[in-house]
Amino acid sequence: MEETIPETEAAQIPEQRGESLLETAVRYAGERHWDVFPGTWLEAVDGVQRCSCGDPACEAPGAHPARADWATRATGSATVARRMWQKQPAASILLPTGRTFDAVRVPETAGFHALARMERMEVTPGPVTLAPDRRMYFFVLPGAAAKVPDLVRALGWAPASLDLAALGEGAYVAAPPTRFGSRGAVQWACRPTQANRWLPDAEELVPPLAYACGRDR
């Protein structure tokens, strides 16, 4: 039997207008129990927003790990998260995969097609982010990264033929409202709520996601 979670402010996590990156990171850790770690941030250089890493050609300005040991620094403690963002309040919010969740990445168009298909199939997705690079990330139970290739093959597709990938241990996703340079901010395509607090298994989401990716080839 599923545990009944009383209605709390946790359901309001996406309501971030005016909320600082620090408070948002603390709420992800404290209310959703996601591990978080601070990444790079944006700095104004001659009137242009550049990544704090110093690389003018940075592919994800202000939205990637700032240190090589990021995996060991990630924390699920709201207290520790607050302390880390107090040191650099502008740091991006990054979430390691392979811990409380994995993420299945697909193109934006395929992601929206899949969400519509899931609604018709009465499949409830977990939280889904939309990044400025026009990729969507579907949060699923840990272990998806190992299962997705076989799931795709079982549906009749070669994994390499679809623009679909699973992120597990050793990877991460950027969380709203992290900004990618001048390209915009990460947004929720499917917000975290009480209804999707229990993450789906990859087996539930891969069929509609693979179908949508196959249509978009």
Short mmCIF file of C-alpha atoms in Angstrom, two decimals:
data_model
loop_
_atom_site.label_atom_id
_atom_site.label_comp_id
_atom_site.label_asym_id
_atom_site.label_seq_id
_atom_site.Cartn_x
_atom_site.Cartn_y
_atom_site.Cartn_z
CA MET A 1 0.00 0.00 0.00
CA GLU A 2 1.31 3.44 -0.89
CA GLU A 3 2.11 5.74 1.98
CA THR A 4 -0.29 8.66 2.20
CA ILE A 5 1.57 11.94 2.30
CA PRO A 6 -0.39 14.82 3.80
CA GLU A 7 -0.84 17.94 1.70
CA THR A 8 2.13 20.18 2.41
CA GLU A 9 4.09 22.99 0.84
CA ALA A 10 6.07 20.30 -1.02
CA ALA A 11 3.38 20.38 -3.66
CA GLN A 12 4.20 24.03 -4.27
CA ILE A 13 7.86 23.53 -5.20
CA PRO A 14 7.42 24.90 -8.76
CA GLU A 15 6.03 28.23 -7.54
CA GLN A 16 9.42 29.93 -7.76
CA ARG A 17 8.65 33.41 -8.99
CA GLY A 18 10.91 35.73 -7.01
CA GLU A 19 12.43 32.84 -5.05
CA SER A 20 16.23 32.79 -4.84
CA LEU A 21 18.35 29.94 -6.16
CA LEU A 22 19.37 29.29 -2.55
CA GLU A 23 15.79 28.86 -1.32
CA THR A 24 14.88 26.73 -4.34
CA ALA A 25 17.86 24.40 -3.81
CA VAL A 26 17.00 24.10 -0.12
CA ARG A 27 13.40 23.19 -0.97
CA TYR A 28 14.46 20.54 -3.50
CA ALA A 29 16.59 18.89 -0.79
CA GLY A 30 14.26 19.43 2.13
CA GLU A 31 10.86 18.83 0.53
CA ARG A 32 11.51 16.56 -2.44
CA HIS A 33 14.51 14.78 -0.90
CA TRP A 34 16.61 15.23 -4.03
CA ASP A 35 20.39 15.50 -3.81
CA VAL A 36 21.61 18.89 -5.04
CA PHE A 37 24.94 20.52 -5.71
CA PRO A 38 25.97 24.01 -6.87
CA GLY A 39 27.35 24.41 -10.37
CA THR A 40 28.84 27.31 -12.27
CA TRP A 41 27.13 30.69 -12.54
CA LEU A 42 26.89 33.60 -14.94
CA GLU A 43 29.09 36.68 -14.72
CA ALA A 44 28.81 39.90 -16.70
CA VAL A 45 31.98 40.47 -18.75
CA ASP A 46 31.96 43.61 -20.91
CA GLY A 47 28.19 43.54 -20.82
CA VAL A 48 28.00 39.90 -21.90
CA GLN A 49 26.89 37.03 -19.65
CA ARG A 50 29.70 34.49 -19.49
CA CYS A 51 30.21 31.29 -17.56
CA SER A 52 32.19 31.47 -14.32
CA CYS A 53 34.40 28.65 -15.66
CA GLY A 54 36.15 31.26 -17.83
CA ASP A 55 35.72 29.42 -21.13
CA PRO A 56 34.24 31.89 -23.67
CA ALA A 57 33.09 28.91 -25.77
CA CYS A 58 31.44 27.08 -22.86
CA GLU A 59 28.64 24.85 -24.19
CA ALA A 60 26.49 25.16 -21.04
CA PRO A 61 27.35 28.58 -19.60
CA GLY A 62 26.31 28.82 -15.98
CA ALA A 63 24.86 25.31 -15.92
CA HIS A 64 27.56 22.69 -15.40
CA PRO A 65 29.65 21.43 -12.44
CA ALA A 66 32.16 23.91 -11.09
CA ARG A 67 34.40 21.23 -9.59
CA ALA A 68 35.59 17.78 -10.58
CA ASP A 69 34.46 16.32 -7.24
CA TRP A 70 30.84 17.39 -7.71
CA ALA A 71 29.50 13.87 -7.15
CA THR A 72 30.89 13.69 -3.62
CA ARG A 73 29.65 17.20 -2.78
CA ALA A 74 26.03 16.54 -3.71
CA THR A 75 23.82 16.56 -0.64
CA GLY A 76 20.27 15.72 0.34
CA SER A 77 20.54 17.87 3.47
CA ALA A 78 18.66 21.16 3.35
CA THR A 79 21.05 22.58 5.96
CA VAL A 80 24.14 21.71 3.94
CA ALA A 81 22.51 22.95 0.72
CA ARG A 82 21.78 26.30 2.36
CA ARG A 83 25.39 26.58 3.48
CA MET A 84 26.73 25.82 -0.01
CA TRP A 85 24.52 28.38 -1.77
CA GLN A 86 25.25 31.00 0.87
CA LYS A 87 28.86 30.83 -0.34
CA GLN A 88 27.80 31.43 -3.98
CA PRO A 89 24.13 32.53 -4.22
CA ALA A 90 24.27 32.73 -8.05
CA ALA A 91 25.38 29.10 -8.51
CA SER A 92 23.22 26.94 -10.75
CA ILE A 93 21.18 24.10 -9.22
CA LEU A 94 22.29 20.70 -10.46
CA LEU A 95 20.77 17.34 -9.53
CA PRO A 96 22.84 14.15 -9.76
CA THR A 97 21.10 11.23 -11.45
CA GLY A 98 21.46 7.62 -10.35
CA ARG A 99 20.45 8.39 -6.77
CA THR A 100 16.84 9.32 -6.04
CA PHE A 101 16.03 9.30 -9.74
CA ASP A 102 17.38 8.66 -13.24
CA ALA A 103 16.34 10.82 -16.19
CA VAL A 104 15.32 9.89 -19.73
CA ARG A 105 16.32 12.59 -22.23
CA VAL A 106 14.47 13.18 -25.49
CA PRO A 107 14.04 16.09 -27.93
CA GLU A 108 11.43 18.69 -27.00
CA THR A 109 9.01 17.84 -29.81
CA ALA A 110 9.11 14.12 -29.01
CA GLY A 111 8.71 14.89 -25.32
CA PHE A 112 5.50 16.86 -25.81
CA HIS A 113 4.13 14.20 -28.17
CA ALA A 114 4.91 11.57 -25.55
CA LEU A 115 3.20 13.57 -22.78
CA ALA A 116 0.03 13.78 -24.88
CA ARG A 117 0.22 10.04 -25.55
CA MET A 118 0.75 9.30 -21.85
CA GLU A 119 -2.36 11.31 -21.01
CA ARG A 120 -4.40 9.21 -23.46
CA MET A 121 -2.88 6.03 -22.00
CA GLU A 122 -3.58 7.26 -18.45
CA VAL A 123 0.11 7.00 -17.59
CA THR A 124 1.24 9.51 -14.96
CA PRO A 125 4.74 10.87 -15.67
CA GLY A 126 7.02 12.06 -12.93
CA PRO A 127 8.50 15.55 -13.01
CA VAL A 128 9.76 16.62 -16.44
CA THR A 129 12.13 19.50 -17.18
CA LEU A 130 12.56 21.43 -20.41
CA ALA A 131 16.04 22.84 -20.98
CA PRO A 132 16.96 25.74 -23.28
CA ASP A 133 18.78 23.30 -25.58
CA ARG A 134 15.30 21.95 -26.44
CA ARG A 135 15.77 18.68 -24.59
CA MET A 136 13.28 17.28 -22.10
CA TYR A 137 14.22 15.17 -19.08
CA PHE A 138 11.71 12.69 -17.66
CA PHE A 139 12.44 11.73 -14.03
CA VAL A 140 12.05 7.99 -13.40
CA LEU A 141 13.06 5.49 -10.75
CA PRO A 142 16.81 4.80 -10.41
CA GLY A 143 18.12 1.96 -12.54
CA ALA A 144 16.64 3.22 -15.80
CA ALA A 145 20.01 3.88 -17.38
CA ALA A 146 20.79 0.15 -17.33
CA LYS A 147 17.35 -0.92 -18.57
CA VAL A 148 16.51 1.56 -21.32
CA PRO A 149 18.61 0.06 -24.15
CA ASP A 150 16.96 -3.37 -23.74
CA LEU A 151 13.52 -1.77 -23.42
CA VAL A 152 14.06 0.09 -26.69
CA ARG A 153 15.25 -3.09 -28.43
CA ALA A 154 12.18 -4.97 -27.19
CA LEU A 155 10.04 -2.34 -28.93
CA GLY A 156 11.81 -3.06 -32.23
CA TRP A 157 14.21 -0.12 -32.32
CA ALA A 158 17.99 -0.03 -32.33
CA PRO A 159 18.96 2.23 -29.39
CA ALA A 160 21.35 4.21 -31.58
CA SER A 161 18.56 4.96 -34.05
CA LEU A 162 16.54 7.04 -31.58
CA ASP A 163 17.41 10.37 -29.96
CA LEU A 164 16.65 8.89 -26.56
CA ALA A 165 19.11 8.41 -23.72
CA ALA A 166 18.97 7.62 -20.02
CA LEU A 167 21.12 9.41 -17.45
CA GLY A 168 22.13 7.43 -14.38
CA GLU A 169 25.04 7.30 -11.99
CA GLY A 170 27.77 9.80 -12.82
CA ALA A 171 25.49 12.19 -14.70
CA TYR A 172 23.31 15.14 -13.68
CA VAL A 173 20.51 17.41 -14.83
CA ALA A 174 20.07 21.15 -14.37
CA ALA A 175 17.03 22.08 -12.30
CA PRO A 176 14.68 25.05 -12.72
CA PRO A 177 15.29 27.98 -12.61
CA THR A 178 18.94 27.48 -13.68
CA ARG A 179 19.87 29.63 -16.68
CA PHE A 180 21.94 28.57 -19.72
CA GLY A 181 23.69 31.82 -20.63
CA SER A 182 21.47 33.98 -22.81
CA ARG A 183 19.46 31.00 -24.08
CA GLY A 184 17.00 31.05 -21.21
CA ALA A 185 16.21 29.06 -18.10
CA VAL A 186 15.33 25.44 -17.38
CA GLN A 187 11.57 25.14 -16.86
CA TRP A 188 9.12 22.54 -15.65
CA ALA A 189 7.21 20.86 -18.47
CA CYS A 190 5.55 18.65 -15.84
CA ARG A 191 5.78 20.14 -12.37
CA PRO A 192 6.62 18.22 -9.18
CA THR A 193 3.37 17.71 -7.26
CA GLN A 194 1.92 15.33 -4.71
CA ALA A 195 0.43 13.34 -7.61
CA ASN A 196 3.82 12.51 -9.16
CA ARG A 197 5.83 12.23 -5.96
CA TRP A 198 6.03 8.49 -6.63
CA LEU A 199 8.24 8.23 -9.69
CA PRO A 200 7.31 5.92 -12.57
CA ASP A 201 9.49 3.04 -13.69
CA ALA A 202 11.24 3.29 -17.04
CA GLU A 203 9.05 0.44 -18.34
CA GLU A 204 6.02 2.74 -18.13
CA LEU A 205 7.52 5.71 -19.98
CA VAL A 206 9.89 4.23 -22.55
CA PRO A 207 7.15 2.90 -24.91
CA PRO A 208 5.47 6.31 -25.46
CA LEU A 209 8.84 8.07 -25.48
CA ALA A 210 10.35 5.68 -28.03
CA TYR A 211 7.23 5.90 -30.19
CA ALA A 212 7.41 9.71 -30.17
CA CYS A 213 11.14 9.70 -30.94
CA GLY A 214 10.55 7.26 -33.80
CA ARG A 215 7.94 9.61 -35.27
CA ASP A 216 10.41 12.51 -35.13
CA ARG A 217 13.28 10.75 -36.88
#
